[in-house]
CSV table of C-alpha atoms and ligand atoms in Angstrom, one decimal:
chain,number,residue,atom,x,y,z
A,1,UNK,CA,0.0,0.0,0.0
A,2,UNK,CA,1.2,3.5,-0.8
A,3,UNK,CA,2.3,5.5,2.3
A,4,UNK,CA,0.1,8.5,3.1
A,5,UNK,CA,1.0,12.0,1.8
A,6,UNK,CA,0.2,15.6,2.8
A,7,UNK,CA,1.0,18.2,0.2
A,8,UNK,CA,1.6,21.9,1.0
A,9,UNK,CA,1.6,24.2,-2.0
A,10,UNK,CA,1.4,28.0,-2.4
A,11,UNK,CA,3.4,31.1,-3.2
A,12,UNK,CA,6.5,32.2,-1.3
A,13,UNK,CA,6.3,33.6,2.2
A,14,UNK,CA,3.0,31.8,3.1
A,15,UNK,CA,4.8,29.6,5.7
A,16,UNK,CA,4.9,26.4,3.7
A,17,UNK,CA,8.4,25.4,4.8
A,18,UNK,CA,7.8,26.1,8.5
A,19,UNK,CA,4.5,24.3,8.5
A,20,UNK,CA,6.1,21.3,6.7
A,21,UNK,CA,8.8,20.9,9.3
A,22,UNK,CA,6.3,21.2,12.1
A,23,UNK,CA,4.1,18.5,10.5
A,24,UNK,CA,7.2,16.3,10.1
A,25,UNK,CA,8.0,16.7,13.8
A,26,UNK,CA,4.4,15.9,14.8
A,27,UNK,CA,4.0,12.8,12.5
A,28,UNK,CA,7.5,11.4,12.2
A,29,UNK,CA,7.0,11.3,8.5
A,30,UNK,CA,9.6,12.1,5.8
A,31,UNK,CA,10.0,15.6,4.3
A,32,UNK,CA,10.3,16.7,0.7
A,33,UNK,CA,11.4,20.4,0.3
A,34,UNK,CA,10.9,20.4,-3.5
A,35,UNK,CA,11.9,24.1,-3.8
A,36,UNK,CA,15.4,23.2,-2.5
A,37,UNK,CA,15.8,20.8,-5.6
A,38,UNK,CA,15.1,23.7,-8.0
A,39,UNK,CA,17.4,26.0,-6.0
A,40,UNK,CA,20.2,23.5,-6.1
A,41,UNK,CA,19.9,23.0,-9.9
A,42,UNK,CA,20.2,26.7,-10.4
A,43,UNK,CA,23.1,26.9,-7.9
A,44,UNK,CA,25.0,24.0,-9.5
A,45,UNK,CA,24.4,25.5,-13.0
A,46,UNK,CA,25.9,28.8,-11.8
A,47,UNK,CA,28.9,27.0,-10.3
A,48,UNK,CA,29.5,25.2,-13.6
A,49,UNK,CA,29.0,28.3,-15.7
A,50,UNK,CA,25.9,26.9,-17.3
A,51,UNK,CA,23.3,29.4,-18.6
A,52,UNK,CA,19.9,29.4,-16.8
A,53,UNK,CA,18.1,29.0,-20.1
A,54,UNK,CA,20.2,26.1,-21.4
A,55,UNK,CA,17.5,23.4,-21.1
A,56,UNK,CA,19.5,20.3,-22.0
A,57,UNK,CA,22.5,21.2,-19.7
A,58,UNK,CA,20.1,22.0,-16.8
A,59,UNK,CA,18.3,18.7,-17.2
A,60,UNK,CA,21.6,16.9,-17.2
A,61,UNK,CA,22.5,18.7,-13.9
A,62,UNK,CA,19.1,17.9,-12.4
A,63,UNK,CA,19.5,14.2,-13.2
A,64,UNK,CA,23.0,13.9,-11.7
A,65,UNK,CA,22.8,15.9,-8.5
A,66,UNK,CA,24.6,14.2,-5.6
A,67,UNK,CA,22.3,15.7,-2.9
A,68,UNK,CA,21.6,15.1,0.7
A,69,UNK,CA,18.9,16.7,2.9
A,70,UNK,CA,18.7,16.8,6.7
A,71,UNK,CA,15.8,18.3,8.7
A,72,UNK,CA,17.2,20.7,11.2
A,73,UNK,CA,15.4,22.7,13.9
A,74,UNK,CA,13.6,25.2,11.7
A,75,UNK,CA,14.9,24.6,8.2
A,76,UNK,CA,16.1,21.8,5.8
A,77,UNK,CA,19.9,21.6,5.6
A,78,UNK,CA,21.2,20.9,2.1
A,79,UNK,CA,24.4,19.2,1.1
A,80,UNK,CA,25.7,19.1,-2.5
A,81,UNK,CA,28.7,16.8,-3.2
A,82,UNK,CA,29.4,16.6,0.6
A,83,UNK,CA,29.4,20.5,1.0
A,84,UNK,CA,26.7,22.3,3.0
A,85,UNK,CA,25.1,24.9,0.8
A,86,UNK,CA,22.0,25.8,2.8
A,87,UNK,CA,22.8,29.5,3.1
A,88,UNK,CA,24.0,29.8,-0.5
A,89,UNK,CA,20.6,28.6,-1.9
A,90,UNK,CA,18.3,30.5,0.5
A,91,UNK,CA,18.8,34.1,-0.8
A,92,UNK,CA,16.1,35.7,-2.8
A,93,UNK,CA,18.5,35.8,-5.8
A,94,UNK,CA,18.8,32.0,-5.5
A,95,UNK,CA,15.0,31.8,-5.3
A,96,UNK,CA,14.6,33.8,-8.4
A,97,UNK,CA,17.2,31.7,-10.3
A,98,UNK,CA,15.3,28.6,-9.1
A,99,UNK,CA,12.1,30.0,-10.5
A,100,UNK,CA,13.8,30.5,-13.8
A,101,UNK,CA,15.0,26.9,-14.1
A,102,UNK,CA,11.7,25.6,-12.8
A,103,UNK,CA,9.9,27.0,-15.8
A,104,UNK,CA,11.8,24.5,-18.1
A,105,UNK,CA,9.9,21.3,-18.8
A,106,UNK,CA,13.0,19.2,-19.2
A,107,UNK,CA,14.2,20.2,-15.7
A,108,UNK,CA,10.8,19.4,-14.1
A,109,UNK,CA,10.8,16.0,-15.9
A,110,UNK,CA,14.3,15.2,-14.7
A,111,UNK,CA,13.2,16.0,-11.1
A,112,UNK,CA,9.9,14.1,-11.1
A,113,UNK,CA,11.1,10.6,-10.3
A,114,UNK,CA,13.6,11.9,-7.7
A,115,UNK,CA,10.7,13.7,-5.9
A,116,UNK,CA,8.5,10.6,-5.9
A,117,UNK,CA,11.3,8.6,-4.3
A,118,UNK,CA,10.8,10.6,-1.1
A,119,UNK,CA,7.5,8.8,-0.6
A,120,UNK,CA,8.4,6.1,1.9
A,121,UNK,CA,6.7,4.6,5.0
A,122,UNK,CA,5.5,5.9,7.4
A,123,UNK,CA,4.4,8.8,5.2
A,124,UNK,CA,5.5,12.1,3.5
A,125,UNK,CA,5.0,15.8,3.9
A,126,UNK,CA,5.8,17.5,0.6
A,127,UNK,CA,6.2,21.2,0.2
A,128,UNK,CA,6.3,23.2,-3.1
A,129,UNK,CA,4.2,24.5,-6.0
A,130,UNK,CA,2.9,21.4,-7.8
A,131,UNK,CA,2.9,18.8,-5.1
A,132,UNK,CA,-0.8,18.3,-5.1
A,133,UNK,CA,-1.4,18.9,-8.8
A,134,UNK,CA,1.5,17.0,-10.5
A,135,UNK,CA,3.9,15.2,-8.2
A,136,UNK,CA,1.5,13.6,-5.7
A,137,UNK,CA,-2.0,14.0,-7.3
A,138,UNK,CA,-3.5,11.2,-5.1
A,139,UNK,CA,-2.3,12.7,-1.8
A,140,UNK,CA,-4.7,12.1,1.1
A,141,UNK,CA,-4.6,15.8,2.2
A,142,UNK,CA,-3.7,18.8,0.0
A,143,UNK,CA,-3.2,22.2,1.5
A,144,UNK,CA,-2.8,25.4,-0.5
A,145,UNK,CA,-1.5,28.3,1.6
A,146,UNK,CA,-2.1,31.9,0.7
A,147,UNK,CA,-1.4,35.3,2.4
A,148,UNK,CA,-1.5,38.9,1.3
A,149,UNK,CA,1.5,40.1,-0.7
A,150,UNK,CA,2.5,42.5,2.0
A,151,UNK,CA,2.5,39.9,4.8
A,152,UNK,CA,4.4,37.5,2.6
A,153,UNK,CA,7.1,40.0,1.9
A,154,UNK,CA,7.4,40.9,5.5
A,155,UNK,CA,7.6,37.2,6.6
A,156,UNK,CA,10.3,36.5,4.0
A,157,UNK,CA,12.2,39.6,5.1
A,158,UNK,CA,12.3,38.4,8.7
A,159,UNK,CA,13.2,34.9,7.7
A,160,UNK,CA,16.2,36.1,5.5
A,161,UNK,CA,17.4,38.5,8.2
A,162,UNK,CA,17.3,35.7,10.8
A,163,UNK,CA,19.5,33.7,8.5
A,164,UNK,CA,22.0,36.6,8.3
A,165,UNK,CA,21.1,37.4,4.7
A,166,UNK,CA,21.0,41.1,4.0
A,167,UNK,CA,17.8,42.4,2.3
A,168,UNK,CA,15.8,45.5,1.5
A,169,UNK,CA,12.1,45.1,2.1
A,170,UNK,CA,10.9,47.2,-0.9
A,171,UNK,CA,13.2,45.3,-3.3
A,172,UNK,CA,12.3,42.0,-1.8
A,173,UNK,CA,8.6,42.7,-2.2
A,174,UNK,CA,9.2,43.4,-6.0
A,175,UNK,CA,11.4,40.3,-6.4
A,176,UNK,CA,8.8,38.1,-4.7
A,177,UNK,CA,6.0,39.5,-6.9
A,178,UNK,CA,8.0,38.9,-10.0
A,179,UNK,CA,8.9,35.3,-8.9
A,180,UNK,CA,5.2,34.4,-8.1
A,181,UNK,CA,4.1,35.8,-11.4
A,182,UNK,CA,6.6,33.6,-13.2
A,183,UNK,CA,5.6,30.6,-11.2
A,184,UNK,CA,1.9,31.2,-11.8
A,185,UNK,CA,2.1,32.0,-15.5
A,186,UNK,CA,4.5,29.3,-16.7
A,187,UNK,CA,3.2,26.7,-19.1
A,188,UNK,CA,4.5,23.6,-17.2
A,189,UNK,CA,3.0,22.8,-13.8
A,190,UNK,CA,2.0,26.4,-13.0
A,191,UNK,CA,1.4,27.3,-9.3
A,192,UNK,CA,-2.3,26.7,-8.7
A,193,UNK,CA,-4.4,24.9,-6.2
A,194,UNK,CA,-5.4,21.3,-7.0
A,195,UNK,CA,-9.2,21.0,-7.5
A,196,UNK,CA,-9.4,19.0,-4.2
A,197,UNK,CA,-7.0,21.3,-2.2
A,198,UNK,CA,-8.0,23.0,1.0
A,199,UNK,CA,-7.1,26.7,0.7
A,200,UNK,CA,-5.9,28.4,3.9
A,201,UNK,CA,-5.3,32.1,4.1
A,202,UNK,CA,-2.6,32.5,6.7
A,203,UNK,CA,-2.5,36.4,6.6
A,204,UNK,CA,-4.1,36.7,10.0
A,205,UNK,CA,-2.9,33.4,11.5
A,206,UNK,CA,0.3,32.6,13.4
A,207,UNK,CA,2.1,29.4,12.6
A,208,UNK,CA,0.7,27.6,15.7
A,209,UNK,CA,-2.8,28.2,14.4
A,210,UNK,CA,-2.0,27.0,10.9
A,211,UNK,CA,-0.4,23.9,12.3
A,212,UNK,CA,-3.4,23.2,14.5
A,213,UNK,CA,-5.8,23.5,11.6
A,214,UNK,CA,-3.8,21.2,9.4
A,215,UNK,CA,-3.3,18.6,12.2
A,216,UNK,CA,-7.1,18.7,12.8
A,217,UNK,CA,-7.7,18.1,9.0
A,218,UNK,CA,-5.2,15.2,9.0
A,219,UNK,CA,-7.0,13.7,12.0
A,220,UNK,CA,-10.4,14.0,10.3
A,221,UNK,CA,-9.0,12.1,7.4
A,222,UNK,CA,-7.6,9.4,9.6
A,223,UNK,CA,-4.0,10.2,8.9
A,224,UNK,CA,-2.8,10.3,12.5
B,301,LIG,O1,9.8,27.0,-2.3
B,301,LIG,P1,11.0,27.8,-2.8
B,301,LIG,O2,10.9,29.3,-2.5
B,301,LIG,O3,12.2,27.2,-2.2
B,301,LIG,O4,11.0,27.5,-4.3
B,301,LIG,C1,11.9,28.2,-5.2
B,301,LIG,C2,11.4,28.2,-6.6
B,301,LIG,O5,11.4,26.9,-7.1
B,301,LIG,C3,10.0,28.7,-6.8
B,301,LIG,O6,9.9,30.1,-7.0
B,301,LIG,C4,9.5,28.0,-7.9
B,301,LIG,C5,10.2,26.7,-8.0
B,301,LIG,N1,9.5,25.5,-7.5
B,301,LIG,C6,8.7,24.9,-8.4
B,301,LIG,O7,8.5,25.4,-9.5
B,301,LIG,N2,8.0,23.8,-8.0
B,301,LIG,C7,8.1,23.3,-6.8
B,301,LIG,N3,7.4,22.2,-6.5
B,301,LIG,C8,8.9,24.0,-5.8
B,301,LIG,C9,9.6,25.1,-6.2
């Protein structure tokens, strides 16, 4: 029998990553931070001097990544070829580069099987943009998080500051808007809620409240 899956999709700054880690702590399930995969592909391409619109080279990079993930206190730590690159891939510039490579169908195809390999017993919490629509369409519980653009920029600002990454709020707000537009308007796997997703607006909710609602939904569906 296929292990159970909870998918969490939505634009940046809605709290997907934090919610996913909390659910993993509550359930003991595995975690897929799919955004990290796209971030690493863009990072590895830049390291190798590969252009971010060179589809075939990017797909080759996506297929061969020697990656390791570890769930830490509040974030996922990422190693590439044995080197920790968590901070390098978390800047907004890296997010924007990730969004660029994520619009390329060959890159998404190359990462599809790799993402599905994360689904192992006792279960999976998967966070991204197309977890409920494309990667795990039969997930037992699909959550789509939203929040107002201002709140999302502010949350991202605090998150990046905490990580020691220097940012300007106005500039960040523009970058996030541009990135979300690209993620929503691309032809392959655009950012959109699955038809059976539950949409949660987190603008006025703190993370404890979001976690409580999702745990309650998981219990209603017999997942815990
Ligand atoms: O979740 P994140 O901010 O780490 O994601 C970075 C970018 O990667 C995001 O702007 C779009 C892309 N992405 C995607 O296209 N599909 C996913 N499942 C996850 C991320």
